[in-house]
Amino acid sequence: MEEGGDGRIRTGTLWTATAHAITAIIGSGVLAVPWSVAQMGWLLGPLILAVFAYITYYTATLLSDYYRSPAGRRNYTYIGVVKAYLGTRDVLVCGITQYSMLWVTSIGYTITAATSIMAVQRSDCLHEKGHNARCRASGNLYMIIFGAIEIVLSQFPNLEKVTFLSVVASVMAFGYSFIALYLCIVKFASDQVIRGSLVGDMPGTMGLSLSDKIWHFFQAVGNIAFAYTYAMLLVEIQDTIKSPPPEHETMKKASMYGIGLTTMFYISLGCVGYAAFGNGAPGNILTGFHEPFWLVDIANIGVIIHLIGAYQVFLQPVFAFYEKWLASRWPTVGFFHKIYTFRLPFDKSRSFQFTLCRLVLRTVFVVFTTLVSMMLPFFNAVLGLLGAMAFWPLTVYYPVTMYIKQSKIKRGTCKWLVLQGLSVFALIVSLVSAVGSVADIIQRLKHARMFHISY
């Protein structure tokens, strides 16, 4: 444990930081990687997966160096880092982008968890009644159950206290990824045919128009870019780490391990899944399998458990942000400051401490998030749009700009041109991905119904 000089004891290690990083990076979006590779083909698919892995790792190492200011003072959040190194001008844009993404991701997780529960229900129905049976499931009840679980877990005081959830979530992420990879290998081995093509589906095949090809390609690039993104949580994760060794050294290793393991899974599952299904790879690779139904069920249950933990990893920084602001705004109001102690009935030696602010506002926040998820069942498409918009500023622009400023890299030099070129490339990726996501949202709006999600 380390006393941070700010009254807070930090207990994080390389392994807890790696667990947080894996939970933040490897979302259920890993199951969409084969579809993304299918939109690009064998030529660009694996290459783009590797390119974005390197970009994410490189910018993560840059950002890790700015956790402490030149004077040694801690910057507890991404916004704090931006304010310390770039000034207040950039804080508003950074804050809106970061916390919007964290909240919107939790909405996407709520919808995805409900969809996975429905997938289990449908899988069991098809196994019992036959694969041609009409098996429908509705997700509103499952969203409410998921939200109720998150209300309880949201009472943990901060990100450091949900480390065990990150560990469980990381294990589940690897578990269902392994199962998906195994199922794809079995299908590929049984068919003994390498499907797919160098550039994916060409316009004119299976009714695919040129515009559809372009939108799908853009969306796939955005999916891959967003699949690696975790800069919006990196500083908050680094703030849980004890020292010595210096926090930035531990965080760089955690990023290397987290991104490295994730990349192995992305490339393996993306390529094997594409080889097994070809250009017809489903958006969620698990939906391509009905048997063995028990193994598919285990994978979907793993997705659900992973999302329960990941939800907290994404929302704890949001809770911390608004609670700190409210407490500073009303420093004498007991609602924000008075600590209540509740001794656990089954173990009198242990107690649960809370403020009314945490108990009430976090509950309201989770309930509101659940209601939004139920109202907009196509919100995953919106998540893709916001993810595309957030990739450039959070993952590339701010880390690169801070590095240029602190390293005093002169304008026009070779290094300056390379770094600015990286930033421009990320901006283009964000823009084209946003275009693809908007096209997807327009299509979904034609069929979406509020408070209705079905499978």
Short mmCIF file of C-alpha atoms in Angstrom, two decimals:
data_model
loop_
_atom_site.label_atom_id
_atom_site.label_comp_id
_atom_site.label_asym_id
_atom_site.label_seq_id
_atom_site.Cartn_x
_atom_site.Cartn_y
_atom_site.Cartn_z
CA MET A 1 0.00 0.00 0.00
CA GLU A 2 1.10 3.55 -0.65
CA GLU A 3 0.06 6.71 1.13
CA GLY A 4 -0.32 9.14 -1.73
CA GLY A 5 0.30 12.35 0.19
CA ASP A 6 -3.32 13.26 -0.49
CA GLY A 7 -4.83 11.14 2.29
CA ARG A 8 -5.61 8.25 -0.01
CA ILE A 9 -4.00 4.82 0.17
CA ARG A 10 -3.32 3.19 -3.19
CA THR A 11 -2.98 -0.58 -3.46
CA GLY A 12 -2.91 -1.10 -7.24
CA THR A 13 -0.21 -3.24 -8.85
CA LEU A 14 0.89 -4.16 -12.36
CA TRP A 15 -1.58 -7.03 -12.37
CA THR A 16 -4.59 -5.06 -11.12
CA ALA A 17 -3.82 -2.31 -13.65
CA THR A 18 -3.54 -4.94 -16.39
CA ALA A 19 -6.90 -6.38 -15.35
CA HIS A 20 -8.49 -2.92 -15.50
CA ALA A 21 -6.87 -2.29 -18.90
CA ILE A 22 -8.10 -5.59 -20.35
CA THR A 23 -11.61 -4.95 -19.02
CA ALA A 24 -11.58 -1.47 -20.57
CA ILE A 25 -10.20 -2.61 -23.94
CA ILE A 26 -11.66 -6.02 -24.68
CA GLY A 27 -15.37 -5.36 -24.65
CA SER A 28 -18.00 -7.59 -26.19
CA GLY A 29 -17.02 -5.82 -29.44
CA VAL A 30 -14.41 -8.56 -29.88
CA LEU A 31 -17.27 -10.73 -31.15
CA ALA A 32 -17.78 -8.27 -34.04
CA VAL A 33 -14.14 -8.39 -35.18
CA PRO A 34 -14.72 -11.20 -37.76
CA TRP A 35 -17.47 -9.07 -39.34
CA SER A 36 -15.11 -6.08 -39.45
CA VAL A 37 -12.38 -8.16 -41.08
CA ALA A 38 -14.95 -9.43 -43.60
CA GLN A 39 -15.69 -5.87 -44.73
CA MET A 40 -12.00 -5.36 -45.55
CA GLY A 41 -10.87 -8.77 -46.73
CA TRP A 42 -7.62 -10.64 -46.18
CA LEU A 43 -5.51 -7.78 -47.51
CA LEU A 44 -6.49 -4.97 -45.14
CA GLY A 45 -8.30 -6.71 -42.26
CA PRO A 46 -5.35 -8.17 -40.30
CA LEU A 47 -3.16 -5.19 -41.23
CA ILE A 48 -5.60 -2.63 -39.80
CA LEU A 49 -5.99 -4.69 -36.61
CA ALA A 50 -2.20 -4.56 -36.13
CA VAL A 51 -1.91 -0.87 -37.04
CA PHE A 52 -4.51 0.26 -34.51
CA ALA A 53 -2.96 -1.93 -31.84
CA TYR A 54 0.35 -0.14 -32.31
CA ILE A 55 -1.25 3.33 -32.39
CA THR A 56 -3.14 2.61 -29.18
CA TYR A 57 -0.05 1.33 -27.39
CA TYR A 58 2.16 4.19 -28.57
CA THR A 59 -0.25 6.92 -27.48
CA ALA A 60 -0.92 5.07 -24.20
CA THR A 61 2.78 5.24 -23.36
CA LEU A 62 2.76 8.97 -24.09
CA LEU A 63 -0.28 9.57 -21.89
CA SER A 64 1.17 7.52 -19.02
CA ASP A 65 4.04 9.99 -18.66
CA TYR A 66 1.67 12.85 -17.82
CA TYR A 67 -0.02 11.37 -14.76
CA ARG A 68 2.30 13.55 -12.68
CA SER A 69 2.95 17.19 -13.49
CA PRO A 70 6.56 18.43 -13.83
CA ALA A 71 6.42 19.43 -10.14
CA GLY A 72 5.43 15.87 -9.17
CA ARG A 73 1.78 16.62 -8.38
CA ARG A 74 -0.72 13.90 -9.28
CA ASN A 75 -3.32 14.42 -12.00
CA TYR A 76 -6.17 12.14 -10.93
CA THR A 77 -8.17 12.21 -14.16
CA TYR A 78 -7.74 12.62 -17.92
CA ILE A 79 -9.24 16.10 -17.59
CA GLY A 80 -6.69 16.90 -14.88
CA VAL A 81 -3.85 15.89 -17.20
CA VAL A 82 -5.19 18.03 -20.05
CA LYS A 83 -5.67 21.01 -17.74
CA ALA A 84 -2.15 20.68 -16.29
CA TYR A 85 -0.35 20.42 -19.63
CA LEU A 86 -2.57 22.23 -22.15
CA GLY A 87 -4.51 24.69 -20.02
CA THR A 88 -8.20 25.23 -19.36
CA ARG A 89 -9.11 25.90 -23.01
CA ASP A 90 -9.15 22.20 -23.86
CA VAL A 91 -10.75 20.98 -20.62
CA LEU A 92 -14.37 21.48 -21.66
CA VAL A 93 -14.09 19.57 -24.94
CA CYS A 94 -12.06 16.81 -23.31
CA GLY A 95 -14.48 16.46 -20.40
CA ILE A 96 -17.60 16.36 -22.54
CA THR A 97 -16.03 13.80 -24.88
CA GLN A 98 -14.61 11.56 -22.16
CA TYR A 99 -17.57 11.38 -19.81
CA SER A 100 -20.10 11.17 -22.63
CA MET A 101 -18.24 8.15 -23.97
CA LEU A 102 -18.06 6.49 -20.56
CA TRP A 103 -21.78 6.97 -19.98
CA VAL A 104 -22.86 6.00 -23.48
CA THR A 105 -20.70 2.88 -23.30
CA SER A 106 -22.61 1.84 -20.17
CA ILE A 107 -25.84 2.19 -22.16
CA GLY A 108 -24.40 -0.02 -24.87
CA TYR A 109 -23.36 -2.56 -22.24
CA THR A 110 -26.89 -2.64 -20.80
CA ILE A 111 -28.37 -3.37 -24.22
CA THR A 112 -25.69 -5.94 -25.07
CA ALA A 113 -26.16 -7.76 -21.74
CA ALA A 114 -29.91 -8.02 -22.36
CA THR A 115 -29.24 -9.27 -25.89
CA SER A 116 -26.91 -11.97 -24.54
CA ILE A 117 -29.51 -13.15 -22.03
CA MET A 118 -32.05 -13.34 -24.85
CA ALA A 119 -29.51 -15.29 -26.91
CA VAL A 120 -29.31 -17.90 -24.14
CA GLN A 121 -33.10 -18.12 -24.01
CA ARG A 122 -33.36 -18.44 -27.78
CA SER A 123 -30.57 -21.01 -27.97
CA ASP A 124 -32.30 -23.24 -25.44
CA CYS A 125 -35.61 -22.85 -27.28
CA LEU A 126 -34.07 -23.81 -30.65
CA HIS A 127 -32.36 -26.81 -29.08
CA GLU A 128 -35.62 -28.00 -27.59
CA LYS A 129 -37.99 -27.27 -30.50
CA GLY A 130 -35.68 -27.48 -33.51
CA HIS A 131 -33.70 -24.90 -35.45
CA ASN A 132 -36.69 -23.95 -37.60
CA ALA A 133 -38.89 -23.07 -34.61
CA ARG A 134 -40.04 -19.49 -33.97
CA CYS A 135 -38.22 -18.50 -30.80
CA ARG A 136 -38.60 -14.87 -29.76
CA ALA A 137 -37.45 -13.11 -26.60
CA SER A 138 -37.99 -9.61 -25.21
CA GLY A 139 -35.22 -7.77 -23.41
CA ASN A 140 -36.85 -5.08 -21.24
CA LEU A 141 -37.10 -7.30 -18.15
CA TYR A 142 -33.47 -8.34 -18.55
CA MET A 143 -32.36 -4.71 -18.77
CA ILE A 144 -34.18 -4.00 -15.50
CA ILE A 145 -32.48 -6.97 -13.82
CA PHE A 146 -29.10 -5.88 -15.13
CA GLY A 147 -29.75 -2.34 -13.86
CA ALA A 148 -30.74 -3.64 -10.40
CA ILE A 149 -27.45 -5.53 -10.15
CA GLU A 150 -25.52 -2.40 -11.13
CA ILE A 151 -27.35 -0.31 -8.52
CA VAL A 152 -25.91 -2.58 -5.82
CA LEU A 153 -22.41 -2.69 -7.31
CA SER A 154 -22.35 1.09 -7.86
CA GLN A 155 -22.14 1.58 -4.09
CA PHE A 156 -18.48 0.56 -4.12
CA PRO A 157 -16.73 3.87 -3.42
CA ASN A 158 -14.23 4.07 -6.28
CA LEU A 159 -12.50 2.31 -9.17
CA GLU A 160 -9.82 0.81 -6.94
CA LYS A 161 -12.48 -0.98 -4.87
CA VAL A 162 -13.94 -2.80 -7.90
CA THR A 163 -10.66 -4.45 -8.85
CA PHE A 164 -12.14 -7.88 -8.19
CA LEU A 165 -14.85 -7.11 -10.74
CA SER A 166 -12.17 -6.26 -13.31
CA VAL A 167 -10.38 -9.54 -12.63
CA VAL A 168 -13.59 -11.54 -13.05
CA ALA A 169 -14.54 -9.52 -16.14
CA SER A 170 -11.11 -10.12 -17.70
CA VAL A 171 -11.37 -13.87 -17.10
CA MET A 172 -14.86 -13.91 -18.63
CA ALA A 173 -13.68 -11.88 -21.65
CA PHE A 174 -10.93 -14.38 -22.36
CA GLY A 175 -13.35 -17.23 -21.68
CA TYR A 176 -15.99 -16.31 -24.23
CA SER A 177 -13.31 -15.21 -26.71
CA PHE A 178 -11.68 -18.64 -26.42
CA ILE A 179 -15.06 -20.32 -26.93
CA ALA A 180 -15.81 -18.20 -30.01
CA LEU A 181 -12.35 -18.97 -31.38
CA TYR A 182 -12.79 -22.70 -30.69
CA LEU A 183 -16.19 -22.78 -32.45
CA CYS A 184 -14.72 -21.00 -35.47
CA ILE A 185 -11.78 -23.44 -35.59
CA VAL A 186 -14.18 -26.41 -35.45
CA LYS A 187 -16.30 -24.96 -38.27
CA PHE A 188 -13.23 -24.20 -40.36
CA ALA A 189 -11.79 -27.69 -39.78
CA SER A 190 -15.08 -29.40 -40.65
CA ASP A 191 -15.55 -27.39 -43.87
CA GLN A 192 -11.85 -27.53 -44.80
CA VAL A 193 -12.27 -24.43 -46.96
CA ILE A 194 -10.63 -21.04 -46.44
CA ARG A 195 -13.42 -18.59 -47.17
CA GLY A 196 -13.19 -14.89 -47.88
CA SER A 197 -11.37 -12.82 -50.47
CA LEU A 198 -8.57 -10.28 -50.63
CA VAL A 199 -10.89 -7.26 -50.48
CA GLY A 200 -14.12 -8.69 -49.04
CA ASP A 201 -17.47 -8.58 -50.81
CA MET A 202 -17.43 -6.70 -54.08
CA PRO A 203 -20.35 -4.45 -55.14
CA GLY A 204 -22.86 -6.40 -57.20
CA THR A 205 -22.55 -9.66 -55.26
CA MET A 206 -25.51 -10.69 -53.09
CA GLY A 207 -27.25 -7.37 -53.85
CA LEU A 208 -24.42 -5.31 -52.31
CA SER A 209 -24.29 -1.79 -53.72
CA LEU A 210 -21.20 0.39 -53.94
CA SER A 211 -22.56 2.73 -51.25
CA ASP A 212 -23.25 -0.22 -48.91
CA LYS A 213 -19.69 -1.43 -49.42
CA ILE A 214 -18.30 1.99 -48.58
CA TRP A 215 -20.51 2.47 -45.46
CA HIS A 216 -19.69 -1.02 -44.19
CA PHE A 217 -15.98 -0.47 -44.74
CA PHE A 218 -16.06 2.85 -42.87
CA GLN A 219 -18.05 1.32 -40.04
CA ALA A 220 -15.62 -1.61 -39.78
CA VAL A 221 -12.65 0.76 -39.50
CA GLY A 222 -14.45 2.61 -36.72
CA ASN A 223 -15.32 -0.62 -34.94
CA ILE A 224 -11.67 -1.69 -34.91
CA ALA A 225 -10.40 1.74 -33.83
CA PHE A 226 -12.93 1.90 -31.01
CA ALA A 227 -12.29 -1.73 -30.02
CA TYR A 228 -8.78 -0.75 -28.92
CA THR A 229 -9.68 2.52 -27.25
CA TYR A 230 -9.11 2.85 -23.52
CA ALA A 231 -7.35 6.20 -23.23
CA MET A 232 -10.52 7.61 -21.64
CA LEU A 233 -9.83 5.37 -18.62
CA LEU A 234 -6.03 5.15 -18.63
CA VAL A 235 -5.30 8.01 -16.21
CA GLU A 236 -8.05 6.89 -13.82
CA ILE A 237 -6.57 3.37 -13.84
CA GLN A 238 -3.06 4.76 -13.28
CA ASP A 239 -4.36 6.66 -10.24
CA THR A 240 -5.01 3.32 -8.47
CA ILE A 241 -1.34 2.23 -8.71
CA LYS A 242 1.00 2.35 -5.72
CA SER A 243 4.65 3.38 -6.02
CA PRO A 244 7.52 2.60 -6.12
CA PRO A 245 8.16 1.74 -8.90
CA PRO A 246 6.97 4.96 -10.57
CA GLU A 247 3.35 4.77 -11.70
CA HIS A 248 4.15 5.55 -15.33
CA GLU A 249 6.49 2.56 -15.59
CA THR A 250 3.85 0.21 -14.18
CA MET A 251 1.16 1.68 -16.43
CA LYS A 252 3.26 1.27 -19.57
CA LYS A 253 3.78 -2.40 -18.78
CA ALA A 254 0.07 -2.83 -18.02
CA SER A 255 -0.78 -1.23 -21.37
CA MET A 256 1.69 -3.49 -23.16
CA TYR A 257 0.25 -6.64 -21.56
CA GLY A 258 -3.38 -5.54 -21.96
CA ILE A 259 -3.09 -4.38 -25.56
CA GLY A 260 -0.81 -7.29 -26.48
CA LEU A 261 -3.17 -9.96 -25.17
CA THR A 262 -6.15 -8.19 -26.70
CA THR A 263 -4.45 -7.95 -30.09
CA MET A 264 -3.69 -11.67 -30.06
CA PHE A 265 -7.38 -12.41 -29.56
CA TYR A 266 -8.57 -9.83 -32.07
CA ILE A 267 -6.32 -11.08 -34.86
CA SER A 268 -6.86 -14.78 -34.06
CA LEU A 269 -10.64 -14.54 -33.80
CA GLY A 270 -10.93 -12.07 -36.67
CA CYS A 271 -8.92 -14.19 -39.10
CA VAL A 272 -10.22 -17.63 -38.07
CA GLY A 273 -13.80 -16.34 -37.98
CA TYR A 274 -13.40 -14.83 -41.44
CA ALA A 275 -11.84 -18.06 -42.75
CA ALA A 276 -14.79 -20.04 -41.34
CA PHE A 277 -17.66 -17.77 -42.47
CA GLY A 278 -16.14 -15.72 -45.26
CA ASN A 279 -17.93 -12.57 -46.35
CA GLY A 280 -21.07 -13.78 -44.57
CA ALA A 281 -19.52 -13.45 -41.10
CA PRO A 282 -22.26 -12.39 -38.64
CA GLY A 283 -22.10 -9.13 -36.70
CA ASN A 284 -21.86 -11.15 -33.46
CA ILE A 285 -19.86 -14.29 -34.18
CA LEU A 286 -21.69 -16.26 -31.46
CA THR A 287 -24.97 -15.89 -33.35
CA GLY A 288 -23.46 -18.03 -36.11
CA PHE A 289 -23.62 -21.12 -33.90
CA HIS A 290 -26.52 -23.07 -32.39
CA GLU A 291 -24.67 -26.22 -31.35
CA PRO A 292 -23.33 -27.33 -29.00
CA PHE A 293 -25.99 -25.18 -27.39
CA TRP A 294 -24.54 -25.53 -23.88
CA LEU A 295 -21.17 -24.15 -25.00
CA VAL A 296 -22.81 -21.22 -26.81
CA ASP A 297 -24.83 -20.57 -23.64
CA ILE A 298 -21.67 -20.56 -21.51
CA ALA A 299 -20.10 -18.03 -23.89
CA ASN A 300 -23.12 -15.73 -23.71
CA ILE A 301 -23.24 -16.03 -19.92
CA GLY A 302 -19.55 -15.07 -19.92
CA VAL A 303 -20.44 -11.96 -21.95
CA ILE A 304 -23.08 -11.03 -19.36
CA ILE A 305 -20.72 -11.44 -16.39
CA HIS A 306 -18.01 -9.49 -18.21
CA LEU A 307 -20.39 -6.61 -18.89
CA ILE A 308 -21.51 -6.49 -15.25
CA GLY A 309 -17.92 -5.74 -14.23
CA ALA A 310 -17.05 -3.55 -17.21
CA TYR A 311 -20.09 -1.36 -16.52
CA GLN A 312 -18.60 -0.39 -13.15
CA VAL A 313 -15.13 0.20 -14.57
CA PHE A 314 -16.62 2.70 -17.02
CA LEU A 315 -19.03 4.45 -14.65
CA GLN A 316 -16.91 4.75 -11.48
CA PRO A 317 -14.92 7.68 -12.99
CA VAL A 318 -18.22 9.38 -13.86
CA PHE A 319 -19.46 8.94 -10.29
CA ALA A 320 -16.17 10.30 -8.93
CA PHE A 321 -16.31 13.34 -11.22
CA TYR A 322 -19.77 14.61 -10.32
CA GLU A 323 -19.49 13.70 -6.62
CA LYS A 324 -16.26 15.65 -6.29
CA TRP A 325 -17.80 18.64 -8.07
CA LEU A 326 -20.94 18.59 -5.91
CA ALA A 327 -18.92 18.23 -2.70
CA SER A 328 -16.76 21.24 -3.59
CA ARG A 329 -19.81 23.27 -4.59
CA TRP A 330 -21.61 22.66 -1.27
CA PRO A 331 -18.83 22.02 1.27
CA THR A 332 -21.06 22.25 4.36
CA VAL A 333 -24.09 20.23 3.24
CA GLY A 334 -24.33 16.90 5.05
CA PHE A 335 -25.99 15.19 2.07
CA PHE A 336 -22.63 15.26 0.29
CA HIS A 337 -20.24 14.89 3.21
CA LYS A 338 -21.77 13.08 6.20
CA ILE A 339 -20.61 9.46 6.31
CA TYR A 340 -23.02 6.81 7.59
CA THR A 341 -21.83 3.42 8.82
CA PHE A 342 -23.90 0.27 8.46
CA ARG A 343 -22.58 -2.88 10.14
CA LEU A 344 -23.17 -6.05 8.17
CA PRO A 345 -25.65 -8.32 10.02
CA PHE A 346 -23.79 -11.53 9.12
CA ASP A 347 -20.36 -10.15 10.13
CA LYS A 348 -20.36 -7.47 12.84
CA SER A 349 -16.63 -6.89 12.35
CA ARG A 350 -17.25 -5.49 8.88
CA SER A 351 -19.15 -2.34 8.00
CA PHE A 352 -20.39 -0.49 4.93
CA GLN A 353 -19.81 3.25 4.80
CA PHE A 354 -21.71 5.60 2.52
CA THR A 355 -22.96 9.12 2.02
CA LEU A 356 -26.52 9.91 1.04
CA CYS A 357 -25.12 11.49 -2.11
CA ARG A 358 -23.58 8.19 -3.18
CA LEU A 359 -26.59 6.12 -2.19
CA VAL A 360 -29.22 8.31 -3.83
CA LEU A 361 -27.52 9.87 -6.85
CA ARG A 362 -25.76 6.72 -8.04
CA THR A 363 -29.03 4.83 -7.81
CA VAL A 364 -30.82 7.54 -9.80
CA PHE A 365 -27.99 7.60 -12.34
CA VAL A 366 -28.16 3.83 -12.97
CA VAL A 367 -31.97 3.91 -13.18
CA PHE A 368 -31.80 6.74 -15.73
CA THR A 369 -29.17 4.87 -17.75
CA THR A 370 -31.38 1.77 -17.79
CA LEU A 371 -34.41 3.78 -18.94
CA VAL A 372 -32.44 5.34 -21.80
CA SER A 373 -31.26 1.85 -22.81
CA MET A 374 -34.88 0.65 -22.91
CA MET A 375 -36.04 3.68 -24.89
CA LEU A 376 -33.36 3.42 -27.56
CA PRO A 377 -32.67 -0.25 -28.33
CA PHE A 378 -30.61 0.76 -31.39
CA PHE A 379 -28.22 2.73 -29.20
CA ASN A 380 -25.28 0.49 -30.08
CA ALA A 381 -25.27 2.29 -33.43
CA VAL A 382 -25.07 5.62 -31.59
CA LEU A 383 -22.27 4.19 -29.48
CA GLY A 384 -20.37 3.45 -32.68
CA LEU A 385 -20.85 7.06 -33.78
CA LEU A 386 -19.65 8.55 -30.49
CA GLY A 387 -16.81 6.04 -30.39
CA ALA A 388 -15.70 7.21 -33.82
CA MET A 389 -15.88 10.83 -32.70
CA ALA A 390 -13.93 10.14 -29.49
CA PHE A 391 -11.12 8.11 -31.06
CA TRP A 392 -9.21 11.06 -32.49
CA PRO A 393 -9.26 13.50 -29.55
CA LEU A 394 -8.87 11.05 -26.65
CA THR A 395 -6.63 8.36 -28.10
CA VAL A 396 -4.37 10.43 -30.36
CA TYR A 397 -4.77 14.22 -30.36
CA TYR A 398 -4.31 15.05 -26.67
CA PRO A 399 -1.44 12.58 -25.97
CA VAL A 400 0.41 13.67 -29.12
CA THR A 401 -0.17 17.40 -28.52
CA MET A 402 1.04 17.16 -24.91
CA TYR A 403 4.12 15.24 -26.04
CA ILE A 404 4.98 17.83 -28.69
CA LYS A 405 4.57 20.65 -26.19
CA GLN A 406 6.52 19.05 -23.33
CA SER A 407 9.31 17.72 -25.54
CA LYS A 408 9.55 21.11 -27.28
CA ILE A 409 9.50 19.49 -30.72
CA LYS A 410 9.97 22.24 -33.28
CA ARG A 411 7.37 22.82 -35.95
CA GLY A 412 8.39 21.49 -39.34
CA THR A 413 10.92 18.93 -38.08
CA CYS A 414 10.67 15.31 -39.21
CA LYS A 415 9.37 14.14 -35.83
CA TRP A 416 6.80 16.94 -35.71
CA LEU A 417 5.56 16.01 -39.19
CA VAL A 418 5.26 12.30 -38.27
CA LEU A 419 3.32 13.05 -35.09
CA GLN A 420 1.01 15.51 -36.84
CA GLY A 421 0.54 12.97 -39.62
CA LEU A 422 -0.55 10.41 -37.02
CA SER A 423 -3.05 12.91 -35.62
CA VAL A 424 -4.43 13.72 -39.09
CA PHE A 425 -4.73 9.99 -39.86
CA ALA A 426 -6.71 9.46 -36.64
CA LEU A 427 -8.95 12.43 -37.49
CA ILE A 428 -9.70 10.96 -40.93
CA VAL A 429 -10.49 7.59 -39.33
CA SER A 430 -12.89 9.27 -36.90
CA LEU A 431 -14.62 11.20 -39.70
CA VAL A 432 -15.10 8.27 -42.08
CA SER A 433 -16.18 6.01 -39.20
CA ALA A 434 -18.73 8.61 -38.14
CA VAL A 435 -20.11 8.68 -41.69
CA GLY A 436 -20.49 4.89 -41.67
CA SER A 437 -22.16 4.96 -38.25
CA VAL A 438 -24.62 7.68 -39.34
CA ALA A 439 -25.63 5.55 -42.33
CA ASP A 440 -26.17 2.60 -39.97
CA ILE A 441 -28.26 4.73 -37.57
CA ILE A 442 -30.48 5.91 -40.44
CA GLN A 443 -31.14 2.29 -41.43
CA ARG A 444 -31.89 1.25 -37.84
CA LEU A 445 -34.26 4.16 -37.25
CA LYS A 446 -36.54 2.76 -39.96
CA HIS A 447 -37.19 -0.37 -37.89
CA ALA A 448 -36.56 0.67 -34.26
CA ARG A 449 -39.36 0.94 -31.67
CA MET A 450 -38.99 2.64 -28.31
CA PHE A 451 -39.06 0.36 -25.27
CA HIS A 452 -38.82 -2.68 -27.52
CA ILE A 453 -35.78 -4.90 -27.94
CA SER A 454 -36.24 -8.41 -29.22
CA TYR A 455 -34.14 -11.25 -30.53
#
